[in-house]
Coordinates of C-alpha atoms in Angstrom, one line a residue:
M1 CA 28.2 0.8 -23.4
S2 CA 28.4 2.8 -20.2
K3 CA 31.4 2.6 -18.0
E4 CA 31.0 2.5 -14.2
S5 CA 31.7 5.7 -12.3
P6 CA 33.1 5.6 -8.8
A7 CA 30.5 8.2 -7.7
S8 CA 27.5 6.1 -8.7
I9 CA 29.0 3.0 -7.2
A10 CA 29.8 4.7 -3.9
Y11 CA 26.3 6.2 -3.8
L12 CA 24.7 2.8 -4.2
Q13 CA 27.1 1.1 -1.7
N14 CA 26.1 3.7 0.9
L15 CA 22.4 3.0 0.0
K16 CA 23.0 -0.6 0.7
Q17 CA 24.5 0.1 4.1
L18 CA 21.6 2.4 4.9
L19 CA 19.2 -0.3 3.9
E20 CA 20.8 -2.7 6.4
I21 CA 20.5 -0.1 9.2
E22 CA 16.8 0.2 8.3
R23 CA 16.3 -3.5 8.3
N24 CA 17.7 -3.9 11.8
E25 CA 15.6 -1.0 13.1
D26 CA 12.5 -2.4 11.4
A27 CA 13.1 -5.8 12.9
K28 CA 13.7 -4.3 16.4
Q29 CA 10.4 -2.3 16.2
F30 CA 8.5 -5.3 14.9
K31 CA 9.7 -7.4 17.9
E32 CA 8.9 -4.6 20.4
E33 CA 5.4 -4.0 19.0
F34 CA 4.7 -7.7 18.9
L35 CA 5.7 -8.3 22.5
R36 CA 3.7 -5.3 23.7
A37 CA 0.4 -6.5 22.1
D38 CA -1.8 -9.4 23.4
V39 CA -3.2 -11.9 21.0
N40 CA -6.4 -9.9 20.4
K41 CA -4.4 -6.8 19.5
R42 CA -2.2 -8.9 17.2
R43 CA -5.3 -10.3 15.5
E44 CA -6.6 -6.7 15.1
N45 CA -3.3 -5.7 13.6
G46 CA -3.4 -8.6 11.1
V47 CA -0.2 -10.4 12.4
T48 CA -1.9 -13.3 14.1
W49 CA -4.6 -15.7 13.2
F50 CA -6.1 -17.5 16.2
P51 CA -7.6 -20.0 16.3
V52 CA -7.3 -21.7 13.0
V53 CA -8.6 -25.0 11.7
L54 CA -6.7 -27.5 9.6
L55 CA -8.5 -28.0 6.2
N56 CA -6.0 -30.2 4.5
E57 CA -2.5 -31.8 4.7
E58 CA -0.5 -33.1 1.8
P59 CA 3.1 -33.9 1.1
T60 CA 5.3 -31.9 -1.2
L61 CA 7.9 -33.2 -3.7
S62 CA 10.7 -32.2 -1.3
N63 CA 9.5 -34.3 1.6
H64 CA 7.9 -31.3 3.3
L65 CA 4.3 -30.9 4.5
L66 CA 1.8 -28.6 2.9
L67 CA -1.0 -27.4 5.3
E68 CA -4.1 -25.6 4.4
V69 CA -5.6 -23.7 7.3
E70 CA -8.5 -21.3 7.8
R71 CA -9.0 -18.6 10.4
T72 CA -12.3 -18.7 12.4
S73 CA -12.4 -15.1 13.7
Y74 CA -11.7 -11.5 12.5
L75 CA -12.9 -12.6 9.1
D76 CA -13.6 -9.1 7.9
K77 CA -10.2 -7.8 9.0
P78 CA -7.3 -7.2 6.6
H79 CA -4.0 -9.0 7.4
Q80 CA -0.3 -8.8 6.7
F81 CA 0.2 -12.4 5.7
S82 CA 1.4 -13.0 2.1
A83 CA 3.2 -15.6 0.0
G84 CA 6.8 -16.1 0.8
K85 CA 6.6 -14.8 4.4
N86 CA 7.7 -16.9 7.3
V87 CA 5.3 -17.9 10.0
I88 CA 5.1 -19.8 13.3
F89 CA 2.4 -22.3 14.2
F90 CA 1.7 -22.3 17.9
S91 CA -0.5 -24.0 20.5
N92 CA -1.1 -23.1 24.1
K93 CA -2.1 -26.6 25.2
N94 CA -1.5 -27.1 28.9
N95 CA -0.1 -23.6 29.1
E96 CA 3.0 -24.8 27.4
T97 CA 3.8 -22.9 24.2
Q98 CA 4.5 -25.3 21.3
E99 CA 5.8 -23.9 18.0
I100 CA 6.8 -25.0 14.5
N101 CA 8.1 -22.8 11.6
G102 CA 6.7 -22.6 8.1
T103 CA 6.7 -20.5 4.9
I104 CA 3.5 -19.3 3.3
K105 CA 2.8 -20.7 -0.2
T106 CA -0.5 -19.0 -1.0
V107 CA -3.0 -16.8 0.9
H108 CA -6.6 -16.0 0.3
R109 CA -8.8 -13.7 2.4
N110 CA -9.3 -16.2 5.3
S111 CA -7.3 -19.2 4.4
M112 CA -3.7 -20.0 3.6
K113 CA -1.4 -22.8 2.5
V114 CA 1.9 -23.1 4.5
I115 CA 4.9 -25.3 3.8
L116 CA 6.3 -26.9 7.0
H117 CA 9.9 -28.2 6.9
C118 CA 8.9 -31.6 8.2
E119 CA 7.0 -34.7 7.0
D120 CA 4.5 -34.9 9.8
L121 CA 2.7 -32.6 12.2
P122 CA 3.6 -33.1 15.9
D123 CA 0.9 -34.5 18.1
W124 CA 0.2 -31.2 19.9
A125 CA -1.1 -29.8 16.6
Y126 CA -4.1 -32.1 16.7
E127 CA -4.8 -31.6 20.4
G128 CA -4.5 -27.9 21.3
R129 CA -5.9 -24.7 19.8
L130 CA -3.7 -23.7 16.8
G131 CA -2.7 -20.2 15.9
I132 CA -0.3 -18.6 13.4
N133 CA 2.0 -15.7 14.1
L134 CA 3.7 -13.7 11.4
Q135 CA 7.5 -13.5 11.6
F136 CA 9.4 -10.4 10.7
D137 CA 9.4 -10.0 6.9
D138 CA 12.9 -10.2 5.7
L139 CA 11.9 -11.0 2.1
S140 CA 11.6 -7.5 0.9
Y141 CA 14.9 -6.5 2.4
A142 CA 16.6 -9.5 0.8
E143 CA 15.2 -8.7 -2.6
M144 CA 16.2 -5.0 -2.3
D145 CA 19.7 -6.0 -1.2
F146 CA 20.0 -8.5 -4.1
A147 CA 18.8 -5.8 -6.6
L148 CA 21.4 -3.3 -5.3
N149 CA 24.1 -5.9 -5.7
R150 CA 23.2 -6.4 -9.3
V151 CA 23.2 -2.7 -10.0
I152 CA 26.5 -2.1 -8.2
T153 CA 28.3 -4.9 -10.0
A154 CA 26.7 -4.3 -13.4
K155 CA 29.3 -3.7 -16.2
E156 CA 28.8 -2.9 -19.9
N157 CA 25.1 -3.8 -19.8
R158 CA 21.7 -2.1 -19.7
I159 CA 21.6 -1.9 -15.9
A160 CA 25.0 -0.2 -15.9
E161 CA 23.7 2.4 -18.4
L162 CA 20.6 3.1 -16.4
R163 CA 22.7 3.4 -13.2
E164 CA 24.9 6.1 -14.8
I165 CA 21.9 8.0 -16.2
F166 CA 20.2 8.2 -12.8
H167 CA 23.4 9.5 -11.3
G168 CA 23.7 12.2 -14.0
K169 CA 26.8 10.9 -15.6
E170 CA 24.9 10.0 -18.8
L171 CA 22.1 12.0 -20.3
P172 CA 18.7 10.3 -20.9
A173 CA 17.9 9.9 -24.6
F174 CA 14.6 10.7 -26.3
E175 CA 13.3 10.2 -29.8
A176 CA 11.8 13.1 -31.6
I177 CA 8.5 14.1 -29.9
D178 CA 5.5 13.3 -32.1
E179 CA 3.4 16.4 -31.8
S180 CA 0.6 14.8 -33.9
I181 CA -0.3 12.5 -31.0
V182 CA -3.3 14.2 -29.4
L183 CA -5.8 12.2 -27.4
P184 CA -9.2 14.0 -27.2
G185 CA -9.9 12.9 -23.6
L186 CA -6.7 14.5 -22.2
N187 CA -5.8 18.2 -21.6
L188 CA -2.7 19.9 -23.0
S189 CA -0.3 18.9 -20.2
Q190 CA -1.6 15.3 -20.1
N191 CA -1.1 14.9 -23.8
R192 CA 2.4 16.4 -23.5
A193 CA 3.2 13.8 -20.8
V194 CA 2.0 10.9 -23.0
R195 CA 4.1 12.2 -25.9
K196 CA 7.1 12.4 -23.6
V197 CA 6.6 8.8 -22.4
L198 CA 6.4 7.5 -26.0
A199 CA 9.6 9.3 -26.9
A200 CA 11.7 8.3 -23.9
K201 CA 14.4 5.7 -24.5
D202 CA 15.6 5.5 -20.9
V203 CA 13.4 7.4 -18.4
A204 CA 10.5 9.8 -18.2
V205 CA 8.5 11.2 -15.3
I206 CA 4.8 12.1 -15.1
H207 CA 4.6 14.5 -12.3
G208 CA 1.1 14.3 -11.1
P209 CA 0.0 16.6 -8.2
P210 CA -3.3 15.8 -6.5
G211 CA -6.4 15.7 -8.8
T212 CA -4.5 16.2 -12.0
G213 CA -5.4 12.9 -13.6
K214 CA -2.1 11.1 -13.2
T215 CA -3.7 7.7 -13.4
T216 CA -5.8 8.6 -16.5
T217 CA -2.7 9.9 -18.2
L218 CA -0.6 6.8 -17.2
V219 CA -3.2 4.4 -18.5
Q220 CA -3.3 6.1 -21.9
A221 CA 0.5 6.1 -22.0
I222 CA 0.5 2.4 -21.3
R223 CA -2.3 1.8 -23.9
L224 CA -0.3 3.6 -26.7
T225 CA 3.0 1.9 -25.6
L226 CA 1.3 -1.5 -26.2
Q227 CA 0.8 -0.5 -29.9
K228 CA 4.6 -0.9 -30.2
E229 CA 5.4 -3.5 -27.4
K230 CA 3.7 -6.8 -26.9
Q231 CA 3.9 -6.7 -23.1
V232 CA 4.8 -4.2 -20.3
L233 CA 5.3 -4.5 -16.6
V234 CA 3.3 -2.2 -14.3
C235 CA 4.3 -1.8 -10.6
A236 CA 3.4 0.3 -7.6
P237 CA 4.6 0.1 -4.0
T238 CA 1.1 -0.6 -2.6
N239 CA -1.5 -3.2 -3.5
T240 CA -4.2 -0.5 -3.6
A241 CA -2.3 1.5 -6.2
V242 CA -1.7 -1.7 -8.3
D243 CA -5.4 -2.6 -8.1
L244 CA -6.5 0.9 -9.2
L245 CA -4.3 0.8 -12.3
S246 CA -5.3 -2.7 -13.1
E247 CA -9.0 -1.8 -13.0
K248 CA -8.5 1.3 -15.1
L249 CA -6.5 -0.7 -17.7
L250 CA -9.2 -3.4 -17.8
E251 CA -11.8 -0.6 -18.5
Q252 CA -9.7 0.3 -21.6
G253 CA -10.0 -3.3 -22.8
V254 CA -6.3 -4.1 -22.0
E255 CA -5.6 -7.8 -21.1
V256 CA -4.3 -7.6 -17.6
L257 CA -2.7 -10.3 -15.4
R258 CA -2.6 -9.2 -11.7
I259 CA 0.0 -11.1 -9.8
G260 CA 0.1 -11.0 -6.1
N261 CA -1.4 -12.2 -2.8
P262 CA -5.1 -12.8 -3.4
A263 CA -5.9 -11.7 0.1
R264 CA -4.7 -8.3 -0.8
V265 CA -6.2 -8.0 -4.2
S266 CA -9.5 -6.2 -4.8
E267 CA -12.4 -8.6 -5.1
D268 CA -13.3 -7.0 -8.5
L269 CA -9.9 -8.2 -9.8
L270 CA -9.8 -11.7 -8.6
S271 CA -10.8 -13.1 -12.0
S272 CA -7.7 -11.3 -13.4
T273 CA -5.3 -12.9 -10.9
L274 CA -3.3 -16.1 -11.6
D275 CA -5.6 -17.9 -9.2
G276 CA -8.6 -16.7 -11.0
K277 CA -7.2 -17.6 -14.4
I278 CA -6.3 -21.1 -13.2
M279 CA -9.8 -21.6 -11.7
S280 CA -11.5 -20.6 -15.0
S281 CA -9.3 -22.9 -17.1
P282 CA -10.8 -26.1 -18.6
Y283 CA -7.9 -28.0 -16.9
Y284 CA -8.9 -26.9 -13.4
K285 CA -11.2 -29.8 -12.8
D286 CA -8.2 -32.2 -13.6
I287 CA -6.1 -30.2 -11.1
K288 CA -8.8 -30.5 -8.4
S289 CA -9.2 -34.3 -9.1
L290 CA -5.4 -34.9 -8.8
R291 CA -5.1 -32.9 -5.6
K292 CA -8.1 -34.8 -4.1
S293 CA -6.4 -38.1 -5.0
A294 CA -3.2 -36.8 -3.4
E295 CA -5.1 -35.9 -0.2
E296 CA -6.7 -39.4 -0.1
Y297 CA -3.4 -41.2 -0.5
F298 CA -1.8 -38.9 2.1
K299 CA -4.6 -39.8 4.6
M300 CA -4.0 -43.5 4.0
A301 CA -0.3 -43.0 4.5
S302 CA -0.8 -41.0 7.7
K303 CA -2.6 -44.0 9.3
Y304 CA 0.9 -45.6 9.6
K305 CA 2.5 -42.7 11.6
R306 CA 2.9 -44.8 14.8
T307 CA 5.1 -47.9 15.2
F308 CA 4.7 -50.4 12.4
G309 CA 6.5 -53.3 10.7
R310 CA 8.3 -53.7 7.3
E311 CA 5.1 -54.5 5.3
E312 CA 3.3 -51.4 6.7
A313 CA 6.4 -49.3 6.0
E314 CA 6.3 -50.4 2.4
Q315 CA 2.6 -49.7 2.2
R316 CA 3.1 -46.2 3.7
A317 CA 5.9 -45.5 1.2
M318 CA 3.7 -46.6 -1.7
Y319 CA 0.9 -44.2 -0.6
Y320 CA 3.4 -41.4 -0.2
T321 CA 4.7 -42.1 -3.7
E322 CA 1.2 -42.0 -5.3
A323 CA 0.4 -38.8 -3.4
K324 CA 3.6 -37.2 -4.7
N325 CA 2.9 -38.3 -8.2
C326 CA -0.6 -36.7 -8.1
V327 CA 0.9 -33.5 -6.7
K328 CA 3.5 -33.5 -9.4
E329 CA 1.0 -33.9 -12.2
A330 CA -1.3 -31.2 -10.7
N331 CA 1.7 -28.8 -10.4
L332 CA 2.7 -29.5 -14.0
L333 CA -0.9 -28.6 -15.2
E334 CA -0.9 -25.5 -13.1
D335 CA 2.5 -24.4 -14.4
Y336 CA 1.2 -24.9 -18.0
I337 CA -1.8 -22.7 -17.4
T338 CA 0.5 -20.1 -15.6
S339 CA 3.0 -20.0 -18.5
Q340 CA 0.1 -19.5 -21.0
Q341 CA -1.3 -16.6 -18.9
L342 CA 2.2 -15.0 -18.5
E343 CA 2.8 -15.2 -22.2
G344 CA -0.6 -13.9 -23.3
A345 CA -1.1 -10.9 -21.0
Q346 CA -0.5 -7.4 -22.4
V347 CA 0.1 -6.0 -19.0
I348 CA 1.4 -7.7 -15.9
T349 CA 0.7 -5.7 -12.7
C350 CA 2.2 -6.3 -9.3
T351 CA 4.1 -4.8 -6.4
P352 CA 7.9 -4.6 -6.9
V353 CA 8.8 -7.5 -4.6
T354 CA 6.3 -9.7 -6.5
A355 CA 8.2 -8.8 -9.7
S356 CA 11.0 -11.0 -8.4
S357 CA 8.7 -13.9 -7.6
R358 CA 9.1 -17.3 -9.3
Y359 CA 6.4 -16.4 -11.8
L360 CA 8.4 -13.5 -13.2
R361 CA 12.0 -14.6 -12.3
D362 CA 13.1 -15.2 -15.9
K363 CA 10.9 -12.7 -17.7
K364 CA 12.2 -9.5 -19.3
F365 CA 10.3 -6.4 -20.4
N366 CA 11.2 -3.4 -22.4
T367 CA 9.2 -0.9 -20.3
L368 CA 8.4 -0.6 -16.6
F369 CA 5.6 1.8 -15.6
F370 CA 6.1 2.6 -11.9
D371 CA 3.2 4.4 -10.3
E372 CA 3.3 6.2 -6.9
A373 CA 7.1 6.2 -7.3
S374 CA 7.4 8.9 -4.5
Q375 CA 6.4 6.2 -2.0
A376 CA 9.0 3.6 -3.0
L377 CA 12.6 3.4 -1.7
E378 CA 15.1 3.5 -4.5
P379 CA 16.3 -0.1 -3.8
M380 CA 12.6 -1.2 -4.1
T381 CA 12.4 0.5 -7.6
W382 CA 15.5 -1.4 -8.7
V383 CA 13.9 -4.7 -7.8
A384 CA 11.5 -4.3 -10.7
L385 CA 13.8 -2.2 -12.9
N386 CA 16.4 -4.9 -13.1
K387 CA 14.0 -6.8 -15.4
C388 CA 13.5 -3.8 -17.8
N389 CA 15.2 -1.6 -20.4
R390 CA 13.5 1.7 -19.5
I391 CA 11.3 3.1 -16.8
I392 CA 8.4 5.5 -16.7
L393 CA 8.0 7.0 -13.2
A394 CA 4.7 8.5 -12.1
G395 CA 3.9 10.3 -8.8
D396 CA 4.4 13.4 -6.8
H397 CA 7.5 13.9 -4.7
F398 CA 5.6 16.5 -2.6
Q399 CA 3.2 13.8 -1.3
L400 CA 3.6 10.6 0.8
P401 CA 7.3 9.7 1.0
P402 CA 8.4 6.1 1.7
V403 CA 8.3 4.9 5.3
V404 CA 11.7 4.9 6.9
K405 CA 11.8 3.8 10.5
S406 CA 15.5 4.4 11.3
R407 CA 16.4 8.1 11.9
E408 CA 20.0 7.2 11.1
A409 CA 19.0 5.7 7.7
E410 CA 16.7 8.7 7.0
K411 CA 19.4 11.2 7.7
G412 CA 21.8 9.3 5.5
G413 CA 19.5 9.7 2.6
L414 CA 17.5 6.4 2.4
K415 CA 14.3 8.4 2.0
I416 CA 15.5 10.0 -1.3
T417 CA 13.6 8.2 -4.0
L418 CA 14.6 7.5 -7.6
L419 CA 11.7 9.9 -8.6
E420 CA 13.3 12.7 -6.6
R421 CA 16.7 12.1 -8.2
C422 CA 15.1 12.3 -11.6
M423 CA 13.3 15.5 -10.9
V424 CA 16.5 17.4 -10.5
Q425 CA 17.5 16.5 -14.1
S426 CA 16.2 18.7 -16.8
A427 CA 13.8 17.7 -19.6
I428 CA 12.8 14.3 -18.0
S429 CA 9.5 15.2 -16.4
V430 CA 6.2 16.7 -17.4
L431 CA 4.0 18.5 -14.8
L432 CA 0.3 17.9 -15.1
N433 CA -1.0 21.4 -14.3
V434 CA -4.8 21.2 -14.3
Q435 CA -6.5 19.7 -11.2
Y436 CA -10.1 18.5 -11.3
R437 CA -10.7 17.9 -7.6
M438 CA -10.5 20.9 -5.4
H439 CA -12.1 24.3 -4.9
N440 CA -9.4 26.9 -5.7
A441 CA -9.2 28.0 -2.0
I442 CA -8.4 24.4 -1.0
M443 CA -5.7 24.1 -3.7
E444 CA -4.2 27.5 -3.2
F445 CA -1.9 26.9 -0.1
S446 CA -0.4 23.7 -1.5
N447 CA 0.0 25.4 -4.9
E448 CA 2.0 28.3 -3.3
V449 CA 4.2 26.1 -1.1
F450 CA 4.9 23.0 -3.2
Y451 CA 4.0 23.7 -6.9
N452 CA 5.4 27.2 -7.6
N453 CA 1.8 28.4 -8.3
E454 CA 1.8 26.4 -11.6
L455 CA -1.4 24.5 -10.8
Q456 CA -4.8 25.6 -12.1
A457 CA -8.2 24.6 -10.8
D458 CA -10.4 23.5 -13.7
I459 CA -13.5 25.6 -14.2
T460 CA -15.7 22.6 -13.1
V461 CA -14.3 22.6 -9.6
K462 CA -12.8 26.1 -9.1
D463 CA -15.7 27.7 -7.3
A464 CA -17.7 24.6 -6.2
V465 CA -18.9 24.8 -2.6
L466 CA -21.5 22.8 -0.6
S467 CA -24.1 25.6 -0.9
L468 CA -24.3 29.3 -2.0
D469 CA -27.2 30.0 0.3
E470 CA -26.1 32.6 2.8
N471 CA -28.4 31.1 5.4
F472 CA -25.9 28.2 5.8
P473 CA -22.5 29.8 6.5
K474 CA -20.8 26.5 7.2
L475 CA -21.5 25.5 3.6
N476 CA -20.5 28.7 1.8
A477 CA -16.7 28.7 2.4
A478 CA -14.3 26.0 1.2
L479 CA -11.8 26.5 4.0
D480 CA -12.0 26.5 7.8
F481 CA -9.2 26.5 10.4
V482 CA -10.5 26.0 14.0
D483 CA -7.7 27.0 16.5
T484 CA -7.6 25.3 19.9
A485 CA -4.7 27.5 21.1
G486 CA -5.3 28.6 24.7
C487 CA -8.1 26.0 25.3
G488 CA -5.8 23.6 27.3
F489 CA -6.5 20.7 25.0
D490 CA -3.3 18.8 25.7
E491 CA -2.4 15.7 23.7
Q492 CA -2.2 12.4 25.5
Q493 CA -0.2 9.2 24.8
N494 CA -1.4 5.6 24.7
P495 CA 1.0 3.7 27.1
E496 CA 0.7 0.5 25.1
T497 CA 1.2 1.7 21.5
L498 CA 2.9 5.1 22.4
S499 CA 0.6 6.7 19.8
L500 CA -1.0 10.1 20.6
Y501 CA -4.6 11.3 20.9
N502 CA -6.4 14.4 21.9
T503 CA -9.9 13.9 23.4
E504 CA -10.9 17.6 23.7
E505 CA -9.8 18.3 20.1
A506 CA -11.9 15.4 18.9
G507 CA -14.9 17.0 20.6
I508 CA -14.4 20.2 18.5
V509 CA -14.3 18.1 15.4
W510 CA -17.7 16.5 16.3
K511 CA -19.3 19.8 17.1
H512 CA -18.2 21.4 13.8
L513 CA -19.3 18.3 11.9
K514 CA -22.7 18.2 13.5
L515 CA -23.3 21.8 12.6
L516 CA -22.2 21.2 9.0
I517 CA -24.4 18.1 8.6
E518 CA -27.4 20.0 10.2
Q519 CA -27.0 22.9 7.8
Y520 CA -26.4 20.7 4.8
K521 CA -29.5 18.6 5.4
A522 CA -31.5 21.8 6.0
S523 CA -30.4 23.0 2.6
N524 CA -31.0 19.7 0.9
K525 CA -34.5 18.6 1.9
G526 CA -33.2 16.6 4.9
V527 CA -30.9 14.3 2.9
L528 CA -27.1 13.9 3.4
D529 CA -25.7 12.9 0.0
I530 CA -22.1 14.1 0.4
S531 CA -19.0 12.1 1.3
I532 CA -17.1 13.1 4.5
G533 CA -13.6 12.0 5.5
I534 CA -11.9 12.6 8.9
I535 CA -8.1 12.4 8.9
A536 CA -5.7 12.3 11.8
P537 CA -1.9 11.6 11.8
Y538 CA -2.0 9.2 14.8
K539 CA -3.6 5.8 15.1
S540 CA -4.7 6.3 18.7
H541 CA -6.6 9.4 17.7
I542 CA -8.2 7.5 14.8
E543 CA -9.3 4.8 17.2
L544 CA -10.8 7.4 19.5
L545 CA -12.7 9.0 16.7
K546 CA -14.0 5.6 15.5
E547 CA -15.2 4.7 19.0
Q548 CA -17.0 8.0 19.3
L549 CA -18.5 8.1 15.9
P550 CA -21.8 6.1 16.6
E551 CA -22.4 8.2 19.7
M552 CA -21.8 11.5 18.0
I553 CA -23.6 10.8 14.7
T554 CA -26.7 8.8 15.7
N555 CA -28.4 8.7 12.3
E556 CA -27.5 5.4 10.7
E557 CA -27.9 6.7 7.1
D558 CA -25.6 9.6 7.9
L559 CA -22.9 7.2 9.3
K560 CA -22.6 5.6 5.9
H561 CA -21.3 8.8 4.4
I562 CA -18.4 9.2 6.9
A563 CA -14.9 7.6 6.8
I564 CA -12.2 7.9 9.4
K565 CA -8.6 7.1 8.4
T566 CA -4.9 8.0 8.8
I567 CA -3.2 10.2 6.1
D568 CA -1.9 7.0 4.5
G569 CA -5.4 5.6 4.4
F570 CA -6.7 8.5 2.3
Q571 CA -3.8 8.5 -0.2
G572 CA -5.3 8.4 -3.7
E573 CA -8.8 9.1 -2.4
E574 CA -11.0 12.2 -2.2
R575 CA -14.1 13.3 -0.4
D576 CA -16.6 16.2 -0.7
V577 CA -15.6 17.3 2.9
I578 CA -12.4 16.6 4.7
Y579 CA -11.7 17.2 8.4
I580 CA -8.1 17.2 9.6
S581 CA -7.4 16.8 13.3
F582 CA -3.8 17.7 13.9
V583 CA -3.7 16.3 17.5
R584 CA -0.5 17.9 18.7
S585 CA -0.8 20.3 21.6
N586 CA 2.0 20.7 24.1
T587 CA 4.1 23.4 25.8
E588 CA 7.3 22.3 24.1
G589 CA 6.0 23.0 20.6
E590 CA 6.8 19.4 19.6
I591 CA 5.0 18.2 16.4
G592 CA 6.8 14.9 15.8
F593 CA 6.3 13.4 12.3
L594 CA 3.9 16.2 11.4
S595 CA 7.2 17.9 10.5
D596 CA 7.1 15.7 7.4
I597 CA 5.1 18.3 5.5
R598 CA 4.7 16.1 2.4
R599 CA 2.3 13.9 4.4
T600 CA 0.3 16.9 5.5
N601 CA 0.1 17.9 1.8
V602 CA -1.7 14.7 1.1
A603 CA -4.2 15.5 3.9
L604 CA -4.7 19.1 2.6
T605 CA -5.5 18.0 -0.9
R606 CA -8.2 15.3 -0.3
A607 CA -11.2 17.6 -0.2
R608 CA -13.4 18.7 -3.1
K609 CA -15.6 21.4 -1.6
K610 CA -14.8 21.8 2.0
L611 CA -11.6 21.5 4.1
V612 CA -11.8 21.9 7.9
M613 CA -8.6 21.9 10.0
V614 CA -8.6 21.6 13.8
G615 CA -5.4 22.2 15.7
D616 CA -3.4 24.2 18.2
S617 CA -1.6 27.0 16.4
A618 CA 0.6 27.7 19.4
T619 CA 2.1 24.2 19.0
L620 CA 2.0 23.9 15.2
A621 CA 3.3 27.4 14.4
N622 CA 6.7 26.5 15.9
N623 CA 7.2 24.9 12.5
E624 CA 7.5 27.4 9.6
F625 CA 5.2 25.4 7.3
Y626 CA 2.3 25.4 9.8
K627 CA 2.9 29.1 10.6
K628 CA 2.4 29.8 6.9
L629 CA -0.7 27.6 6.9
V630 CA -2.3 29.5 9.9
D631 CA -1.3 32.8 8.4
F632 CA -2.8 31.8 5.0
C633 CA -6.1 30.9 6.7
E634 CA -6.2 34.2 8.5
R635 CA -5.5 36.0 5.3
K636 CA -8.4 34.2 3.6
E637 CA -10.7 35.0 6.5
S638 CA -11.1 31.2 7.2
Y639 CA -9.8 31.3 10.7
S640 CA -11.8 30.9 14.0
S641 CA -11.2 30.0 17.6
A642 CA -12.3 26.7 19.2
W643 CA -13.8 28.9 22.0
E644 CA -16.8 29.4 19.7
Y645 CA -17.6 25.7 20.0
I646 CA -16.7 24.9 23.6
S647 CA -20.0 26.0 25.1
M648 CA -22.1 24.2 22.4
E649 CA -24.1 21.1 23.5

């Protein structure tokens, strides 16, 4: 058994303090942003539902009230509500704000069930227009704090051993590598990674740069692990990443149980969620019948909410008792189905916070597979790892880092992930070194700066461009940098959100894109059959581009091929053509969070055949990374000035 080391304990205690600093800053920013936005903006941001309608009311076993509500607008918009989060019901009747607190039990796409800490709704809830505001989410911070406490206080157990291994006090152990394991669908480095995973007793890392088949490799490692283990836990910090892994595992015939907020789960996976499994159970009709009976009893009891005598009070109590009995029986049936599903699944997939939910609270696993580990704060990784004996981390520490809002916490080291700490230890990780996404010219800069020139472009993508026909110069080259330096295209700031945009730079993006589409359609019998993505680092610039899109690209069929997102929005995705609009242009040379070059690396590596960058080199080149990028494009003869496009109609 491992003994605790003062250094590892001190490191984690400092991490705990940094987490509290981050929590306070996050809460402060949430409050400021909430107060700045009106109700329509909050609905757009997914933190307010207004108005909502009451679908159902029923009592809980703990004398609380369970409400089911449905939103009536913004039905196609994603939202941030999820199980366990705290909310406030409000009404603006007579211009007097009325409020009552609640906790979300379950959420679907446009409806949710909320537990209120009272037996009856106040009268104003029936008279005014109801809405729901999301409160600051303390749940994830509470879970991370709890997880760190467990790791800090661990003595002579598996958690203590893992703690010391990650701190470098103990060396990670491996069984003998089985070189006979060769999967025909994987390349040499992918097979090497799978063998490493199977041999690891404590920890292994699959280092997967963009386009190298990290997900494919991870899925095969999970599949082979299941030949030795009955069940594994698979986590990722985002629902999108969890969904992708779940879908790929299902394609391999693996029995997957996806646990999480149904509102955030891909529609294709709903049948693999707990809700989906319960609804397909032969017992579901009994659950529905019992809940309907509870609803009817509750309605009968609610008739006695005003002044009444002793006989009416007894009748009301009887109806409440019957309602609670029905709810109890329905819950027992639901718990039975849930326990069956949790026992029978080969793989349980979820986000780390969900791993600490009531469904998994008492479950233990031998292996945790943690994808996109470069995006997860170390305390978040420990939330899931506390339930497991070993961990397989997958990701790329040169891509999106975790979001840290406090500069103090970031400077203190909160942004350093468990994946990064493992990468400095020898013989833990395997680099996937063949990428199947990008033209060699698109890959080359990132390969030089981040990957020590160890990446290779597969022959199927190495020289792939939009067209080899010299009559269409915009299609022949894989790389373009359009420089707006000297054009006077100054950035602007949205006074409400404080986000930045650049109207003139957006104009250059559209002019270049129109030319590219025109040439592509001319080379392809008038048909646009490629995917195009436009990336910008600032939300205000994204909103500007989205507003302009229908005016700039008037062909409805062409519009279907174009997506506009932030860098985070394109994480894990790829397009035939990618445009990056850098936005920043100022006399001070300020580039803000563009200085986080790992985020830029994500943007630079989304394109398959064509990458177009538009930016002000005079501003960007104050940073050494962007100076290298501009120099690289000049060296590759992929550089031009925006003046070439300014006079174009």
